[in-house]
mmCIF file of C-alpha atoms in Angstrom:
data_model
loop_
_atom_site.group_PDB
_atom_site.id
_atom_site.type_symbol
_atom_site.label_atom_id
_atom_site.label_comp_id
_atom_site.label_asym_id
_atom_site.label_seq_id
_atom_site.Cartn_x
_atom_site.Cartn_y
_atom_site.Cartn_z
ATOM 1 C CA UNK A 1 7.195 -2.974 -19.132
ATOM 2 C CA UNK A 2 10.672 -4.462 -19.597
ATOM 3 C CA UNK A 3 13.476 -2.118 -20.571
ATOM 4 C CA UNK A 4 15.193 -3.027 -23.867
ATOM 5 C CA UNK A 5 17.836 -5.693 -23.332
ATOM 6 C CA UNK A 6 20.438 -3.827 -25.380
ATOM 7 C CA UNK A 7 19.923 -0.703 -23.260
ATOM 8 C CA UNK A 8 20.435 -2.659 -20.023
ATOM 9 C CA UNK A 9 23.490 -4.444 -21.440
ATOM 10 C CA UNK A 10 25.144 -1.164 -22.399
ATOM 11 C CA UNK A 11 24.602 0.272 -18.941
ATOM 12 C CA UNK A 12 25.232 -2.840 -16.825
ATOM 13 C CA UNK A 13 28.204 -4.319 -18.668
ATOM 14 C CA UNK A 14 29.002 -7.831 -19.881
ATOM 15 C CA UNK A 15 28.881 -9.641 -16.518
ATOM 16 C CA UNK A 16 25.348 -8.607 -15.523
ATOM 17 C CA UNK A 17 22.743 -11.394 -15.871
ATOM 18 C CA UNK A 18 19.763 -10.171 -17.876
ATOM 19 C CA UNK A 19 16.439 -11.911 -18.387
ATOM 20 C CA UNK A 20 13.876 -11.000 -21.028
ATOM 21 C CA UNK A 21 10.256 -11.902 -21.681
ATOM 22 C CA UNK A 22 9.331 -13.553 -24.964
ATOM 23 C CA UNK A 23 5.964 -14.540 -26.414
ATOM 24 C CA UNK A 24 7.120 -15.278 -29.975
ATOM 25 C CA UNK A 25 10.106 -16.841 -31.725
ATOM 26 C CA UNK A 26 10.990 -13.422 -33.141
ATOM 27 C CA UNK A 27 11.017 -11.823 -29.685
ATOM 28 C CA UNK A 28 13.119 -14.658 -28.275
ATOM 29 C CA UNK A 29 15.731 -14.460 -31.030
ATOM 30 C CA UNK A 30 15.870 -10.665 -30.819
ATOM 31 C CA UNK A 31 16.383 -10.812 -27.038
ATOM 32 C CA UNK A 32 19.195 -13.344 -27.426
ATOM 33 C CA UNK A 33 20.877 -11.219 -30.101
ATOM 34 C CA UNK A 34 20.611 -8.160 -27.849
ATOM 35 C CA UNK A 35 22.475 -9.939 -25.050
ATOM 36 C CA UNK A 36 19.852 -11.608 -22.835
ATOM 37 C CA UNK A 37 21.145 -14.476 -20.680
ATOM 38 C CA UNK A 38 17.798 -16.219 -20.269
ATOM 39 C CA UNK A 39 14.137 -15.892 -21.258
ATOM 40 C CA UNK A 40 10.824 -15.998 -19.433
ATOM 41 C CA UNK A 41 8.329 -17.501 -21.871
ATOM 42 C CA UNK A 42 4.578 -17.352 -21.317
ATOM 43 C CA UNK A 43 2.034 -17.175 -19.969
ATOM 44 C CA UNK A 44 1.521 -20.886 -20.602
ATOM 45 C CA UNK A 45 -1.563 -21.127 -18.345
ATOM 46 C CA UNK A 46 -4.032 -18.599 -16.899
ATOM 47 C CA UNK A 47 -2.293 -16.682 -14.137
ATOM 48 C CA UNK A 48 -3.973 -14.793 -11.247
ATOM 49 C CA UNK A 49 -0.944 -12.511 -10.952
ATOM 50 C CA UNK A 50 -1.363 -11.356 -14.588
ATOM 51 C CA UNK A 51 -4.965 -12.114 -15.556
ATOM 52 C CA UNK A 52 -4.750 -10.370 -18.959
ATOM 53 C CA UNK A 53 -1.551 -12.035 -20.141
ATOM 54 C CA UNK A 54 -1.415 -13.543 -23.638
ATOM 55 C CA UNK A 55 -1.579 -17.363 -23.532
ATOM 56 C CA UNK A 56 0.897 -19.596 -25.348
ATOM 57 C CA UNK A 57 0.154 -23.144 -26.451
ATOM 58 C CA UNK A 58 2.603 -25.942 -25.514
ATOM 59 C CA UNK A 59 3.611 -26.032 -29.183
ATOM 60 C CA UNK A 60 4.401 -22.312 -29.184
ATOM 61 C CA UNK A 61 6.424 -22.738 -25.998
ATOM 62 C CA UNK A 62 8.370 -25.588 -27.589
ATOM 63 C CA UNK A 63 9.033 -23.562 -30.732
ATOM 64 C CA UNK A 64 10.410 -20.650 -28.744
ATOM 65 C CA UNK A 65 12.625 -22.905 -26.614
ATOM 66 C CA UNK A 66 14.017 -24.585 -29.738
ATOM 67 C CA UNK A 67 14.737 -21.285 -31.489
ATOM 68 C CA UNK A 68 17.377 -20.031 -29.041
ATOM 69 C CA UNK A 69 20.477 -21.382 -27.329
ATOM 70 C CA UNK A 70 19.991 -19.513 -24.027
ATOM 71 C CA UNK A 71 17.813 -21.050 -21.265
ATOM 72 C CA UNK A 72 14.069 -20.456 -21.628
ATOM 73 C CA UNK A 73 11.954 -20.617 -18.453
ATOM 74 C CA UNK A 74 8.221 -21.294 -18.705
ATOM 75 C CA UNK A 75 6.084 -18.801 -16.765
ATOM 76 C CA UNK A 76 2.425 -18.184 -16.003
ATOM 77 C CA UNK A 77 -0.069 -20.137 -13.909
ATOM 78 C CA UNK A 78 2.179 -23.151 -13.381
ATOM 79 C CA UNK A 79 1.426 -25.457 -10.462
ATOM 80 C CA UNK A 80 1.269 -29.119 -9.463
ATOM 81 C CA UNK A 81 -1.944 -29.730 -11.412
ATOM 82 C CA UNK A 82 -0.582 -28.705 -14.820
ATOM 83 C CA UNK A 83 3.192 -29.084 -14.580
ATOM 84 C CA UNK A 84 3.167 -32.429 -16.437
ATOM 85 C CA UNK A 85 1.707 -30.722 -19.513
ATOM 86 C CA UNK A 86 5.047 -28.968 -20.040
ATOM 87 C CA UNK A 87 7.019 -32.200 -20.305
ATOM 88 C CA UNK A 88 9.001 -32.302 -23.534
ATOM 89 C CA UNK A 89 8.612 -28.582 -24.226
ATOM 90 C CA UNK A 90 12.331 -27.935 -23.999
ATOM 91 C CA UNK A 91 11.950 -25.395 -21.204
ATOM 92 C CA UNK A 92 15.041 -25.138 -19.029
ATOM 93 C CA UNK A 93 12.915 -24.525 -15.943
ATOM 94 C CA UNK A 94 9.687 -23.078 -14.606
ATOM 95 C CA UNK A 95 8.772 -19.994 -12.597
ATOM 96 C CA UNK A 96 6.064 -20.485 -9.986
ATOM 97 C CA UNK A 97 4.431 -17.574 -8.155
ATOM 98 C CA UNK A 98 0.723 -18.045 -7.514
ATOM 99 C CA UNK A 99 1.107 -21.675 -6.396
ATOM 100 C CA UNK A 100 3.797 -20.834 -3.862
ATOM 101 C CA UNK A 101 2.958 -17.386 -2.518
ATOM 102 C CA UNK A 102 1.519 -18.661 0.719
ATOM 103 C CA UNK A 103 -1.512 -20.162 -1.001
ATOM 104 C CA UNK A 104 -1.778 -23.219 1.236
ATOM 105 C CA UNK A 105 -0.873 -21.235 4.355
ATOM 106 C CA UNK A 106 -3.413 -18.498 3.763
ATOM 107 C CA UNK A 107 -6.020 -21.136 2.919
ATOM 108 C CA UNK A 108 -5.228 -22.988 6.127
ATOM 109 C CA UNK A 109 -5.648 -19.777 8.120
ATOM 110 C CA UNK A 110 -9.004 -19.013 6.488
ATOM 111 C CA UNK A 111 -10.254 -22.547 7.120
ATOM 112 C CA UNK A 112 -9.019 -22.445 10.719
ATOM 113 C CA UNK A 113 -10.864 -19.168 11.320
ATOM 114 C CA UNK A 114 -14.035 -20.578 9.751
ATOM 115 C CA UNK A 115 -13.793 -23.598 12.054
ATOM 116 C CA UNK A 116 -13.343 -21.347 15.101
ATOM 117 C CA UNK A 117 -16.420 -19.324 14.133
ATOM 118 C CA UNK A 118 -18.509 -22.470 13.745
ATOM 119 C CA UNK A 119 -17.349 -23.677 17.161
ATOM 120 C CA UNK A 120 -18.484 -20.355 18.608
ATOM 121 C CA UNK A 121 -21.964 -20.662 17.097
ATOM 122 C CA UNK A 122 -21.561 -18.702 13.841
ATOM 123 C CA UNK A 123 -22.556 -21.367 11.328
ATOM 124 C CA UNK A 124 -23.440 -19.310 8.247
ATOM 125 C CA UNK A 125 -19.843 -19.187 7.040
ATOM 126 C CA UNK A 126 -18.546 -19.525 3.483
ATOM 127 C CA UNK A 127 -14.906 -19.647 2.329
ATOM 128 C CA UNK A 128 -13.827 -18.818 -1.241
ATOM 129 C CA UNK A 129 -10.488 -18.758 -3.060
ATOM 130 C CA UNK A 130 -10.370 -15.464 -4.985
ATOM 131 C CA UNK A 131 -7.885 -17.000 -7.436
ATOM 132 C CA UNK A 132 -10.320 -19.711 -8.532
ATOM 133 C CA UNK A 133 -13.775 -18.176 -7.980
ATOM 134 C CA UNK A 134 -15.323 -15.893 -10.586
ATOM 135 C CA UNK A 135 -15.458 -12.335 -9.330
ATOM 136 C CA UNK A 136 -19.177 -12.031 -10.152
ATOM 137 C CA UNK A 137 -19.910 -14.769 -7.619
ATOM 138 C CA UNK A 138 -17.626 -13.186 -5.037
ATOM 139 C CA UNK A 139 -19.421 -9.875 -5.462
ATOM 140 C CA UNK A 140 -22.863 -11.479 -5.086
ATOM 141 C CA UNK A 141 -21.680 -13.121 -1.859
ATOM 142 C CA UNK A 142 -20.214 -9.847 -0.597
ATOM 143 C CA UNK A 143 -23.630 -8.214 -0.954
ATOM 144 C CA UNK A 144 -25.214 -11.119 0.944
ATOM 145 C CA UNK A 145 -23.027 -11.085 4.072
ATOM 146 C CA UNK A 146 -22.589 -8.371 6.692
ATOM 147 C CA UNK A 147 -19.052 -9.452 7.636
ATOM 148 C CA UNK A 148 -16.211 -10.251 5.242
ATOM 149 C CA UNK A 149 -12.777 -11.660 6.045
ATOM 150 C CA UNK A 150 -10.066 -10.839 3.507
ATOM 151 C CA UNK A 151 -6.971 -13.058 3.587
ATOM 152 C CA UNK A 152 -4.069 -12.057 1.363
ATOM 153 C CA UNK A 153 -0.404 -12.779 0.981
ATOM 154 C CA UNK A 154 2.009 -9.906 0.421
ATOM 155 C CA UNK A 155 3.033 -9.850 -3.245
ATOM 156 C CA UNK A 156 5.835 -7.501 -4.364
ATOM 157 C CA UNK A 157 5.211 -5.444 -1.201
ATOM 158 C CA UNK A 158 1.552 -5.112 -2.186
ATOM 159 C CA UNK A 159 -1.784 -6.889 -2.049
ATOM 160 C CA UNK A 160 -2.041 -10.134 -4.002
ATOM 161 C CA UNK A 161 -3.307 -8.984 -7.440
ATOM 162 C CA UNK A 162 -6.576 -10.933 -7.547
ATOM 163 C CA UNK A 163 -7.442 -9.749 -4.032
ATOM 164 C CA UNK A 164 -6.676 -6.175 -5.080
ATOM 165 C CA UNK A 165 -8.967 -6.655 -8.093
ATOM 166 C CA UNK A 166 -11.726 -7.911 -5.775
ATOM 167 C CA UNK A 167 -11.368 -4.808 -3.619
ATOM 168 C CA UNK A 168 -11.511 -2.608 -6.712
ATOM 169 C CA UNK A 169 -14.666 -4.382 -7.890
ATOM 170 C CA UNK A 170 -16.374 -3.957 -4.518
ATOM 171 C CA UNK A 171 -15.529 -0.270 -4.659
ATOM 172 C CA UNK A 172 -16.771 0.081 -8.251
ATOM 173 C CA UNK A 173 -20.099 -1.549 -7.354
ATOM 174 C CA UNK A 174 -20.450 0.721 -4.313
ATOM 175 C CA UNK A 175 -20.577 -1.989 -1.656
ATOM 176 C CA UNK A 176 -21.197 -0.236 1.685
ATOM 177 C CA UNK A 177 -21.918 -0.832 5.367
ATOM 178 C CA UNK A 178 -19.833 -3.959 5.834
ATOM 179 C CA UNK A 179 -17.437 -5.059 8.566
ATOM 180 C CA UNK A 180 -14.090 -6.473 7.496
ATOM 181 C CA UNK A 181 -11.546 -8.640 9.275
ATOM 182 C CA UNK A 182 -8.056 -9.113 7.850
ATOM 183 C CA UNK A 183 -5.567 -11.959 7.584
ATOM 184 C CA UNK A 184 -2.143 -11.181 6.155
ATOM 185 C CA UNK A 185 0.832 -13.337 5.220
ATOM 186 C CA UNK A 186 4.382 -12.339 4.341
ATOM 187 C CA UNK A 187 7.618 -14.154 4.882
ATOM 188 C CA UNK A 188 9.811 -11.051 5.271
ATOM 189 C CA UNK A 189 7.747 -7.890 4.710
ATOM 190 C CA UNK A 190 4.125 -8.368 5.666
ATOM 191 C CA UNK A 191 2.349 -5.396 4.081
ATOM 192 C CA UNK A 192 -0.937 -6.757 2.724
ATOM 193 C CA UNK A 193 -2.971 -6.172 5.895
ATOM 194 C CA UNK A 194 -2.061 -2.495 6.191
ATOM 195 C CA UNK A 195 -2.650 -1.970 2.476
ATOM 196 C CA UNK A 196 -6.057 -3.662 2.530
ATOM 197 C CA UNK A 197 -7.075 -1.571 5.540
ATOM 198 C CA UNK A 198 -5.866 1.603 3.810
ATOM 199 C CA UNK A 199 -7.891 0.757 0.709
ATOM 200 C CA UNK A 200 -11.045 0.025 2.712
ATOM 201 C CA UNK A 201 -10.666 3.166 4.835
ATOM 202 C CA UNK A 202 -9.844 5.542 1.986
ATOM 203 C CA UNK A 203 -11.530 4.098 -1.101
ATOM 204 C CA UNK A 204 -14.774 2.526 0.190
ATOM 205 C CA UNK A 205 -17.781 4.010 1.986
ATOM 206 C CA UNK A 206 -19.175 3.354 5.463
ATOM 207 C CA UNK A 207 -16.922 0.395 6.202
ATOM 208 C CA UNK A 208 -15.578 -0.913 9.497
ATOM 209 C CA UNK A 209 -12.301 -2.813 9.875
ATOM 210 C CA UNK A 210 -11.866 -4.766 13.101
ATOM 211 C CA UNK A 211 -8.777 -3.924 15.129
ATOM 212 C CA UNK A 212 -7.935 -7.587 15.599
ATOM 213 C CA UNK A 213 -5.840 -9.068 12.793
ATOM 214 C CA UNK A 214 -4.066 -12.366 12.094
ATOM 215 C CA UNK A 215 -0.535 -11.798 10.798
ATOM 216 C CA UNK A 216 1.566 -14.742 9.642
ATOM 217 C CA UNK A 217 5.159 -15.127 8.510
ATOM 218 C CA UNK A 218 4.554 -17.913 5.998
ATOM 219 C CA UNK A 219 2.888 -20.793 7.879
ATOM 220 C CA UNK A 220 0.151 -20.760 10.526
ATOM 221 C CA UNK A 221 2.285 -21.679 13.531
ATOM 222 C CA UNK A 222 0.990 -22.835 16.902
ATOM 223 C CA UNK A 223 1.871 -19.517 18.534
ATOM 224 C CA UNK A 224 -0.722 -17.807 16.323
ATOM 225 C CA UNK A 225 -3.591 -19.571 18.116
ATOM 226 C CA UNK A 226 -4.094 -16.581 20.428
ATOM 227 C CA UNK A 227 -4.363 -14.167 17.476
ATOM 228 C CA UNK A 228 -6.710 -16.549 15.680
ATOM 229 C CA UNK A 229 -8.987 -16.844 18.724
ATOM 230 C CA UNK A 230 -8.941 -13.079 19.258
ATOM 231 C CA UNK A 231 -9.974 -12.498 15.649
ATOM 232 C CA UNK A 232 -12.748 -15.102 15.904
ATOM 233 C CA UNK A 233 -14.016 -13.546 19.168
ATOM 234 C CA UNK A 234 -13.997 -10.064 17.629
ATOM 235 C CA UNK A 235 -16.032 -11.310 14.672
ATOM 236 C CA UNK A 236 -18.523 -13.086 16.919
ATOM 237 C CA UNK A 237 -18.953 -9.988 19.106
ATOM 238 C CA UNK A 238 -19.451 -7.783 16.048
ATOM 239 C CA UNK A 239 -21.919 -10.171 14.388
ATOM 240 C CA UNK A 240 -23.982 -10.594 17.544
ATOM 241 C CA UNK A 241 -23.987 -6.913 18.561
#
């Protein structure tokens, strides 16, 4: 939860830049009166980083932007496919998380691994985006396959929220006796792989995590081919053993 703007202003002084979250005109005006320098307004679209967030209509966004004189930044589920819908809202800018947090890079790595596995004779391979696939379907697939590859970016030094939710759901439904391989991505502090392994080891039953792992710093560079091949070989050996 956000600390009250007035409390932060008293402690930080007049030169500190303070942002506040607003979902209504009343909240926006109160934050401005308390000393906020800018607002984050949303969520304007469904967001995988905050799946339970209250949705605002474009009209509500426009009303909030028009009600204050400080900049209002639209937040929540914004990406190339829906950005045009915010035209004319009065928002001073947008905040993008889920569309930029290594989504294309982690997808490229997952697809590259799937291609390697097919080349090595493992053809029963499926790839799903946890941000856009209903968790009930992901769970049904997890019960169908013996080996599961989890690919996650590092988000706020943790596991990407929808991937963490998937892990929690597998635990809650008592999925057991599976082998996992891990792909992690982080531009400056790559933590997701270690955290996923810790969760699997400590929170789930009778699971195996392969030692081989693909770690990326943002994009899947050419020098990662050796790691990718090693991970594919480890999966093939495990599947065929």
